[in-house]
Coordinates of C-alpha atoms in Angstrom, one line a residue:
M1 CA 77.8 9.5 -62.8
T2 CA 74.3 10.5 -63.7
T3 CA 73.1 14.0 -64.2
A4 CA 69.7 15.5 -63.9
T5 CA 67.8 16.3 -67.2
A6 CA 65.7 19.3 -67.9
G7 CA 62.5 17.4 -67.2
G8 CA 63.6 16.7 -63.6
A9 CA 64.4 13.0 -64.1
T10 CA 67.9 11.5 -63.4
A11 CA 70.1 10.5 -66.2
G12 CA 69.4 6.9 -65.4
G13 CA 65.7 7.5 -66.0
A14 CA 64.5 7.0 -62.3
P15 CA 61.5 9.2 -61.2
P16 CA 62.1 11.9 -58.5
P17 CA 61.0 11.0 -54.9
A18 CA 57.3 11.7 -54.2
T19 CA 56.4 14.7 -52.1
P20 CA 54.7 13.6 -48.8
P21 CA 51.1 14.8 -48.2
A22 CA 50.5 17.6 -45.8
P23 CA 49.6 16.2 -42.3
R24 CA 45.9 16.6 -41.2
T25 CA 45.4 19.0 -38.5
R26 CA 43.8 18.0 -35.2
K27 CA 40.9 20.3 -35.9
S28 CA 40.0 18.5 -39.1
V29 CA 40.2 15.1 -37.4
T30 CA 37.8 16.2 -34.6
A31 CA 35.4 17.7 -37.2
T32 CA 35.3 14.4 -39.1
R33 CA 34.7 12.3 -36.0
K34 CA 31.8 14.6 -35.0
W35 CA 30.2 14.1 -38.4
I36 CA 30.6 10.4 -38.1
A37 CA 29.1 10.4 -34.6
A38 CA 26.2 12.6 -35.8
V39 CA 25.4 10.2 -38.7
F40 CA 25.2 7.3 -36.3
L41 CA 23.2 9.3 -33.7
L42 CA 20.8 10.6 -36.3
P43 CA 18.3 7.7 -36.2
A44 CA 18.2 7.9 -32.4
L45 CA 17.8 11.6 -32.5
V46 CA 14.9 11.4 -35.0
L47 CA 13.1 8.8 -32.7
L48 CA 13.9 11.0 -29.6
G49 CA 12.4 14.0 -31.4
A50 CA 9.3 12.1 -32.6
L51 CA 8.6 10.3 -29.3
V52 CA 9.8 12.7 -26.7
V53 CA 10.4 16.3 -27.9
Y54 CA 7.4 16.6 -30.1
P55 CA 4.9 15.2 -27.5
I56 CA 6.3 17.5 -24.9
G57 CA 6.1 20.5 -27.2
F58 CA 2.6 19.7 -28.3
S59 CA 1.4 19.1 -24.7
I60 CA 2.7 22.6 -23.7
Y61 CA 1.0 24.1 -26.7
R62 CA -2.3 22.2 -26.1
S63 CA -2.3 23.2 -22.4
F64 CA -3.1 26.8 -23.4
F65 CA -6.3 25.9 -25.2
D66 CA -9.8 25.1 -24.0
Q67 CA -11.5 21.7 -24.0
S68 CA -12.4 21.9 -27.8
G69 CA -8.9 23.0 -28.7
N70 CA -10.2 25.9 -30.8
S71 CA -10.1 28.8 -28.4
F72 CA -7.0 30.1 -26.6
A73 CA -7.5 29.8 -22.8
G74 CA -4.2 31.3 -21.6
F75 CA -3.4 30.1 -18.1
D76 CA -7.0 29.1 -17.2
N77 CA -6.1 25.4 -17.3
Y78 CA -3.2 25.9 -14.9
K79 CA -5.4 27.9 -12.6
T80 CA -7.8 24.9 -12.6
L81 CA -5.0 22.7 -11.3
F82 CA -4.9 24.6 -8.1
T83 CA -8.6 25.4 -7.6
D84 CA -10.2 22.1 -8.5
H85 CA -10.7 20.0 -5.4
T86 CA -10.1 16.7 -7.2
I87 CA -6.8 17.8 -8.7
R88 CA -5.6 19.4 -5.5
T89 CA -6.2 16.0 -3.8
A90 CA -4.1 14.4 -6.5
V91 CA -1.3 16.9 -5.9
K92 CA -1.5 16.3 -2.1
N93 CA -1.4 12.5 -2.6
N94 CA 1.6 12.8 -4.9
A95 CA 3.4 14.8 -2.2
I96 CA 2.7 12.0 0.3
W97 CA 4.0 9.4 -2.2
V98 CA 7.2 11.3 -2.9
V99 CA 8.0 11.8 0.8
C100 CA 7.0 8.4 2.1
A101 CA 7.4 5.6 -0.5
P102 CA 11.0 6.2 -1.6
T103 CA 12.2 6.9 2.0
I104 CA 10.6 3.7 3.4
A105 CA 11.6 1.5 0.5
T106 CA 15.2 2.8 0.7
A107 CA 15.4 2.4 4.5
L108 CA 14.0 -1.2 4.2
G109 CA 16.5 -1.9 1.4
L110 CA 19.3 -0.7 3.5
I111 CA 18.2 -2.8 6.5
F112 CA 17.8 -5.9 4.4
A113 CA 21.1 -5.4 2.7
V114 CA 23.0 -5.0 5.9
L115 CA 21.3 -7.9 7.8
T116 CA 21.6 -10.4 4.9
E117 CA 25.3 -10.0 4.9
R118 CA 25.4 -11.7 8.3
V119 CA 23.2 -14.7 7.7
R120 CA 23.9 -17.9 5.9
W121 CA 20.7 -17.9 4.0
G122 CA 21.1 -14.2 2.9
T123 CA 21.0 -15.1 -0.8
A124 CA 17.8 -16.9 -0.5
F125 CA 16.3 -14.0 1.5
K126 CA 17.4 -11.5 -1.2
L127 CA 15.8 -13.7 -3.9
V128 CA 12.5 -13.8 -2.0
V129 CA 12.5 -10.0 -1.4
F130 CA 13.5 -9.2 -5.0
M131 CA 11.0 -11.6 -6.5
P132 CA 8.1 -9.0 -6.5
M133 CA 10.1 -7.0 -9.1
A134 CA 9.4 -9.8 -11.6
I135 CA 5.7 -9.1 -11.2
S136 CA 4.0 -6.5 -13.4
M137 CA 2.3 -3.5 -11.7
L138 CA -1.0 -4.9 -13.1
A139 CA -0.5 -8.3 -11.4
A140 CA 0.6 -6.7 -8.2
G141 CA -2.4 -4.5 -8.1
I142 CA -4.7 -7.4 -8.5
I143 CA -2.9 -9.3 -5.8
F144 CA -3.2 -6.5 -3.3
R145 CA -6.8 -5.7 -4.2
L146 CA -7.5 -9.2 -2.9
V147 CA -5.1 -8.8 0.1
Y148 CA -7.0 -5.7 1.2
E149 CA -10.5 -7.2 0.6
Q150 CA -12.8 -6.2 3.5
D151 CA -14.2 -9.8 4.0
P152 CA -11.8 -11.6 6.3
A153 CA -12.6 -14.9 4.5
R154 CA -11.1 -13.5 1.4
G155 CA -8.7 -10.7 2.4
V156 CA -5.4 -11.8 3.9
A157 CA -4.8 -8.5 5.7
N158 CA -8.1 -8.6 7.5
A159 CA -7.9 -12.3 8.2
V160 CA -4.7 -11.6 10.2
V161 CA -6.2 -8.5 11.9
V162 CA -9.4 -10.3 12.9
G163 CA -7.5 -13.3 14.1
V164 CA -5.3 -11.2 16.4
H165 CA -8.3 -9.2 17.5
D166 CA -10.3 -12.3 18.4
T167 CA -7.4 -13.8 20.2
F168 CA -7.2 -11.0 22.8
T169 CA -10.9 -9.9 22.7
D170 CA -14.1 -11.7 23.1
A171 CA -15.3 -13.1 19.9
A172 CA -18.3 -11.7 18.1
G173 CA -21.7 -12.4 19.5
Y174 CA -25.1 -12.9 17.8
P175 CA -25.8 -9.7 15.9
K176 CA -29.3 -10.6 14.6
A177 CA -30.6 -12.7 17.5
H178 CA -33.9 -11.6 18.9
P179 CA -36.8 -13.1 20.9
L180 CA -40.2 -14.1 19.4
P181 CA -43.2 -12.0 20.5
T182 CA -44.4 -14.9 22.7
A183 CA -41.0 -15.4 24.4
P184 CA -40.5 -14.4 28.0
L185 CA -38.2 -11.6 26.8
K186 CA -39.0 -8.0 25.7
D187 CA -37.1 -5.1 24.4
G188 CA -34.9 -3.6 27.1
G189 CA -33.8 -0.5 25.2
G190 CA -30.4 0.2 23.6
G191 CA -30.4 -3.2 21.8
A192 CA -30.7 -5.3 25.0
F193 CA -33.5 -7.7 25.9
I194 CA -34.9 -8.2 29.4
T195 CA -37.3 -10.7 31.0
R196 CA -40.9 -9.6 31.4
G197 CA -41.0 -10.3 35.1
S198 CA -38.6 -11.0 38.0
V199 CA -37.0 -14.4 38.5
S200 CA -36.7 -16.5 41.6
A201 CA -33.9 -18.7 43.0
G202 CA -34.5 -22.4 42.5
A203 CA -36.8 -21.9 39.4
P204 CA -34.9 -22.4 36.1
V205 CA -35.4 -19.6 33.6
L206 CA -35.8 -20.2 29.8
L207 CA -34.4 -17.4 27.5
P208 CA -35.2 -18.5 23.9
L209 CA -33.8 -16.5 20.9
V210 CA -34.2 -16.8 17.1
G211 CA -32.5 -15.2 14.1
V212 CA -29.0 -16.7 14.5
A213 CA -27.6 -17.8 11.2
A214 CA -26.0 -21.2 11.2
D215 CA -22.6 -19.9 10.0
T216 CA -22.4 -17.6 13.0
M217 CA -22.9 -20.3 15.6
P218 CA -19.7 -21.2 17.5
S219 CA -18.3 -24.6 16.4
S220 CA -18.1 -25.6 20.0
A221 CA -21.9 -25.0 20.7
A222 CA -23.5 -28.0 22.2
P223 CA -27.2 -29.2 22.2
A224 CA -29.1 -27.0 24.6
K225 CA -30.4 -28.6 27.9
A226 CA -32.5 -27.5 30.7
A227 CA -30.6 -26.0 33.7
P228 CA -30.9 -27.9 36.9
S229 CA -32.9 -26.4 39.8
T230 CA -30.3 -25.2 42.4
P231 CA -31.5 -24.0 45.8
G232 CA -30.4 -20.4 46.5
K233 CA -29.3 -19.8 43.0
V234 CA -30.9 -18.5 39.8
T235 CA -30.3 -20.9 36.9
G236 CA -31.5 -21.0 33.3
T237 CA -30.8 -21.7 29.6
V238 CA -30.3 -19.3 26.7
W239 CA -30.6 -21.1 23.4
L240 CA -31.5 -20.9 19.7
D241 CA -35.1 -21.8 19.7
F242 CA -35.0 -23.2 16.1
T243 CA -35.0 -26.8 14.9
K244 CA -33.4 -27.4 11.5
G245 CA -36.0 -28.9 9.2
G246 CA -38.8 -27.8 11.4
G247 CA -40.9 -29.7 13.9
G248 CA -39.8 -27.8 17.1
H249 CA -42.0 -26.1 19.6
P250 CA -41.6 -22.4 20.6
S251 CA -40.1 -21.7 24.0
V252 CA -39.4 -25.4 24.5
I253 CA -35.9 -26.9 24.4
D254 CA -36.0 -29.5 21.6
P255 CA -33.3 -32.1 21.1
K256 CA -31.7 -30.6 18.0
E257 CA -31.6 -27.0 19.3
L258 CA -28.2 -25.5 20.3
G259 CA -27.2 -23.5 23.3
L260 CA -25.9 -19.9 22.6
K261 CA -22.4 -20.3 24.0
G262 CA -20.8 -17.1 25.4
M263 CA -24.1 -15.2 25.8
K264 CA -23.8 -12.8 28.7
V265 CA -26.7 -12.7 31.2
E266 CA -27.1 -9.9 33.8
A267 CA -29.3 -9.7 36.8
V268 CA -30.7 -6.2 37.1
R269 CA -32.5 -4.7 40.1
D270 CA -33.5 -1.0 40.2
G271 CA -31.5 -0.3 37.1
K272 CA -28.3 -1.7 38.6
V273 CA -26.5 -4.9 37.7
V274 CA -26.3 -7.1 40.8
A275 CA -24.8 -10.2 39.2
S276 CA -23.8 -11.6 35.8
A277 CA -22.9 -14.9 34.2
T278 CA -21.8 -16.3 30.8
A279 CA -23.7 -19.2 29.1
A280 CA -21.9 -22.5 28.7
A281 CA -21.7 -24.4 25.5
D282 CA -25.1 -25.9 26.1
G283 CA -26.6 -22.5 27.0
T284 CA -26.9 -23.0 30.7
F285 CA -25.9 -20.4 33.2
T286 CA -25.9 -19.9 37.0
L287 CA -26.3 -16.7 39.0
P288 CA -25.7 -16.3 42.8
A289 CA -28.4 -15.7 45.4
S290 CA -28.1 -12.0 44.9
A291 CA -30.0 -12.3 41.6
D292 CA -33.2 -13.5 43.4
G293 CA -36.1 -11.2 42.6
S294 CA -34.3 -9.3 39.9
Q295 CA -34.9 -9.2 36.1
L296 CA -32.5 -11.0 33.7
R297 CA -31.1 -8.9 30.9
L298 CA -29.2 -9.9 27.8
P299 CA -27.0 -6.8 27.3
E300 CA -26.5 -5.2 23.9
S301 CA -22.9 -6.4 23.9
N302 CA -24.2 -9.9 23.0
F303 CA -25.7 -8.5 19.7
H304 CA -22.8 -6.5 18.3
A305 CA -21.8 -7.2 14.7
P306 CA -18.7 -9.3 14.6
Y307 CA -15.4 -7.4 14.2
N308 CA -14.7 -7.3 10.4
G309 CA -11.2 -5.9 10.3
V310 CA -9.8 -2.7 9.0
E311 CA -11.3 -0.8 6.1
W312 CA -8.0 -0.8 4.2
L313 CA -9.5 0.6 1.0
G314 CA -11.7 3.2 2.7
P315 CA -11.1 7.0 2.3
A316 CA -8.8 7.2 5.3
L317 CA -6.3 4.4 4.6
V318 CA -6.5 3.8 0.8
T319 CA -3.3 5.8 0.0
P320 CA -1.1 4.3 2.8
A321 CA -2.4 0.8 1.8
I322 CA -1.4 1.4 -1.9
I323 CA 2.0 2.8 -0.8
G324 CA 2.4 -0.5 1.2
S325 CA 2.0 -2.5 -2.0
Y326 CA 4.5 -0.3 -3.8
I327 CA 7.1 -0.8 -1.0
W328 CA 6.5 -4.6 -1.2
M329 CA 7.5 -4.4 -4.9
W330 CA 10.4 -1.9 -4.8
A331 CA 12.1 -2.7 -1.5
G332 CA 13.9 -5.6 -3.3
F333 CA 15.2 -3.2 -6.0
A334 CA 16.6 -0.9 -3.3
M335 CA 18.1 -3.9 -1.4
V336 CA 20.0 -5.2 -4.5
L337 CA 21.5 -1.8 -5.4
I338 CA 22.5 -1.1 -1.8
A339 CA 23.9 -4.6 -1.3
A340 CA 26.1 -4.1 -4.4
G341 CA 27.4 -0.8 -2.9
L342 CA 27.9 -2.5 0.4
A343 CA 30.0 -5.3 -1.2
G344 CA 32.4 -2.6 -2.5
L345 CA 33.0 -0.9 0.9
P346 CA 36.6 -1.0 2.2
R347 CA 36.4 -3.6 5.0
E348 CA 39.4 -2.2 6.7
L349 CA 37.5 0.9 7.7
L350 CA 34.7 -1.1 9.3
E351 CA 37.2 -3.2 11.2
A352 CA 39.2 -0.2 12.3
A353 CA 36.0 1.3 13.8
R354 CA 35.3 -1.9 15.7
V355 CA 38.9 -2.0 16.9
D356 CA 38.5 1.5 18.2
G357 CA 35.6 0.4 20.3
A358 CA 32.6 1.2 18.2
N359 CA 29.6 -1.1 18.6
E360 CA 27.7 -2.4 15.6
W361 CA 25.1 0.4 15.7
Q362 CA 27.8 3.0 15.7
V363 CA 29.6 1.3 12.9
F364 CA 26.4 1.3 10.9
R365 CA 25.4 4.9 11.6
R366 CA 28.8 6.6 11.5
V367 CA 30.7 4.5 8.9
T368 CA 28.5 2.3 6.8
V369 CA 25.7 4.8 6.0
P370 CA 28.1 7.7 5.1
L371 CA 30.1 5.5 2.8
L372 CA 26.9 4.3 1.2
A373 CA 25.5 7.9 0.7
P374 CA 26.1 7.9 -3.1
V375 CA 24.3 4.6 -3.6
L376 CA 21.5 5.7 -1.3
A377 CA 21.1 8.9 -3.3
V378 CA 20.9 6.9 -6.5
V379 CA 18.1 4.6 -5.1
L380 CA 16.2 7.5 -3.5
V381 CA 16.2 9.7 -6.6
T382 CA 15.3 6.8 -8.9
L383 CA 12.3 5.9 -6.7
M384 CA 11.2 9.5 -6.4
I385 CA 11.1 9.8 -10.2
N386 CA 9.2 6.5 -10.3
V387 CA 6.5 7.5 -7.8
L388 CA 5.9 10.8 -9.5
K389 CA 4.3 8.9 -12.4
I390 CA 2.7 6.1 -10.3
F391 CA -0.6 5.1 -12.0
D392 CA -1.1 1.3 -12.3
L393 CA -1.4 0.4 -8.6
V394 CA -3.7 3.3 -7.8
F395 CA -6.0 2.6 -10.7
I396 CA -6.3 -1.1 -10.0
I397 CA -6.3 -1.3 -6.2
A398 CA -8.5 1.7 -5.2
P399 CA -12.2 0.9 -5.6
G400 CA -14.5 3.3 -7.4
S401 CA -15.9 4.6 -4.1
S402 CA -12.5 5.8 -2.8
Q403 CA -10.5 6.3 -6.1
A404 CA -11.0 10.1 -5.7
D405 CA -9.4 9.9 -2.2
A406 CA -6.4 7.9 -3.6
N407 CA -6.1 10.1 -6.7
V408 CA -2.6 11.0 -8.0
L409 CA -1.5 13.2 -10.9
A410 CA -0.9 10.4 -13.4
L411 CA -4.3 8.9 -12.7
Q412 CA -5.9 12.3 -12.9
L413 CA -4.1 12.9 -16.2
Y414 CA -5.7 9.7 -17.5
R415 CA -9.2 10.6 -16.2
S416 CA -9.0 14.1 -17.6
S417 CA -7.7 13.1 -21.0
F418 CA -10.0 10.1 -21.8
G419 CA -13.7 9.4 -21.5
T420 CA -16.9 11.2 -22.4
E421 CA -15.9 14.3 -20.4
A422 CA -12.3 14.5 -21.5
D423 CA -10.7 17.9 -21.4
L424 CA -7.3 17.7 -23.2
G425 CA -6.5 21.2 -22.1
I426 CA -6.5 20.3 -18.5
G427 CA -4.9 16.9 -19.2
S428 CA -2.1 18.6 -21.0
A429 CA -1.6 21.1 -18.2
I430 CA -1.3 18.1 -15.7
A431 CA 1.3 16.5 -18.0
V432 CA 3.3 19.8 -18.0
L433 CA 3.0 20.0 -14.2
L434 CA 4.4 16.4 -13.9
L435 CA 7.2 17.3 -16.2
L436 CA 8.1 20.4 -14.1
L437 CA 8.1 18.2 -11.0
V438 CA 10.4 15.6 -12.5
I439 CA 12.9 18.1 -14.0
P440 CA 14.4 19.2 -10.6
V441 CA 14.9 15.6 -9.6
M442 CA 16.5 14.8 -12.9
L443 CA 18.8 17.8 -12.7
F444 CA 19.9 16.8 -9.2
N445 CA 20.7 13.3 -10.5
I446 CA 22.7 14.7 -13.4
R447 CA 24.7 17.0 -11.2
R448 CA 25.4 14.2 -8.8
M449 CA 26.6 11.9 -11.6
R450 CA 28.9 14.6 -12.9
R451 CA 30.4 15.1 -9.4
E452 CA 30.9 11.4 -9.2
A453 CA 32.6 11.3 -12.6
K454 CA 35.1 14.0 -11.5
R455 CA 36.3 12.1 -8.5

C-alpha cells in the first residue's frame, strides 16, 4: 500500500490529480462576444460614420451659415425655404409626388399581381411589366422626353392623342391659306374670306387660294377641275392656285393644281348662312337654289391650325406626366413584391369565402387585401421614401421652360448647391428638410418590422 509523502506525491511517485479551472461566467462570455462583434463591425461603422453621419452633421452645421459660409445666419436659411416661391413650389410638388406616385404604383401592382394569377401567360406579362426596372432613371427620362414630345410626328403620346382626335373630329384645315389680291375673294373678318360680289345659279364660281404647304395637303386630294354649270344650283371650285415648278396662271385652273378637299363653303345673305357645302377631292362643290344671289364665304374654321395634341410638358401637366413615367418604371417592382405575398396566402381562406357565397370582388376586398396589408405597407413605404428623393426623371424630362413648375426638393437641392449662384447654406437647409421628411417614414417602417418580428 502506498502512502502520501510530505511533498504531496503518492509513494508510487504518481502526481496528484489536476485541479479543474473555474468555469467562465455567462457575463464574461457575453462581453467577449460583444468585443468580437465590435471588431468585425468596426470597418463598417467607420465607413458609415464617414459617408453618412459626418455629411449629415456637416449639413446641419452648414445650414446655419450664409452663402459664403463665414457668417452665422441662424434660421434665416430655413425661413427662406418657406418664403421663396421656387422652393415652396418644390415642397408642393413633393407632396403631390408622395401622395400620388406610391399610391397609384402600389394599386397597379396589386391589380397586376391578382390578375396575372388567373391567366396562362401571367409570367410573360410580369416580365414585360417588370422590365422597366432594368432601365436606369437616365435612360427612362430620355425615353419619356421623346414620348412627351409636342410634335405628333415624334412624340408617341401626342401621335395617339391626335390620331384619336382626328378619328372623331374633322381633320385640320389649311391654316395659312389665303387669296391673292387679284382673286375674287376678300377678307371677310374673323379669319374668313368672302366673295367680292354675289353669285348666280348656273354660273360656276372660282375660289382660288394660295399659301398651302405641300405637306398639309390631304393625300386624297385630286387635280382640280371646273365645276359643271347646273341650272338652279350654285356650283364652283375651290383649289390651290399654284403649279409646282411654275408656269401656271392666276385664277385659272391649271392641270397640275389640286382641289382643296374638305373646304367648307357657305352661302351668306344679310349676314345669315342660307346654305353650305363641302368641297370634294377635286375642289368642286354644289349649293342649292337658295344660295342664288348670295355671297360665298370660306369660314374661319377652314383655316384653323391643325390639332397638335396635348402640351404634356407644359406648366400645367409636366408634374403628372413625369409621375406617369415613374409609375411605368415602379409598378413592376410593386407587382413582384405583392405577387410574392399573394403566393403565400392560405388558399383555404379564399376558398372558404367563395363557399360562403362571396363573389370575386368581395373575396378580393374583404379577404385578399386585408391579408396582403403587411406587404402593401412595405411597398407603399418603400416607394414613399424613393419619391421623396426623386431627381433624375424631373431633371431630364422637364424642359427648361417648365422645370420650375416641375421642381422638387432634390432638384432644388442640386440647383441651390451647384452653379454660379450656388448658396450652400440654403442647399444644406433643403438637405436637412429632406432628412426630416424621410425620418418619420423610416421610423414607421422600423416599428412595423419590429411588430412583424414579434408575431
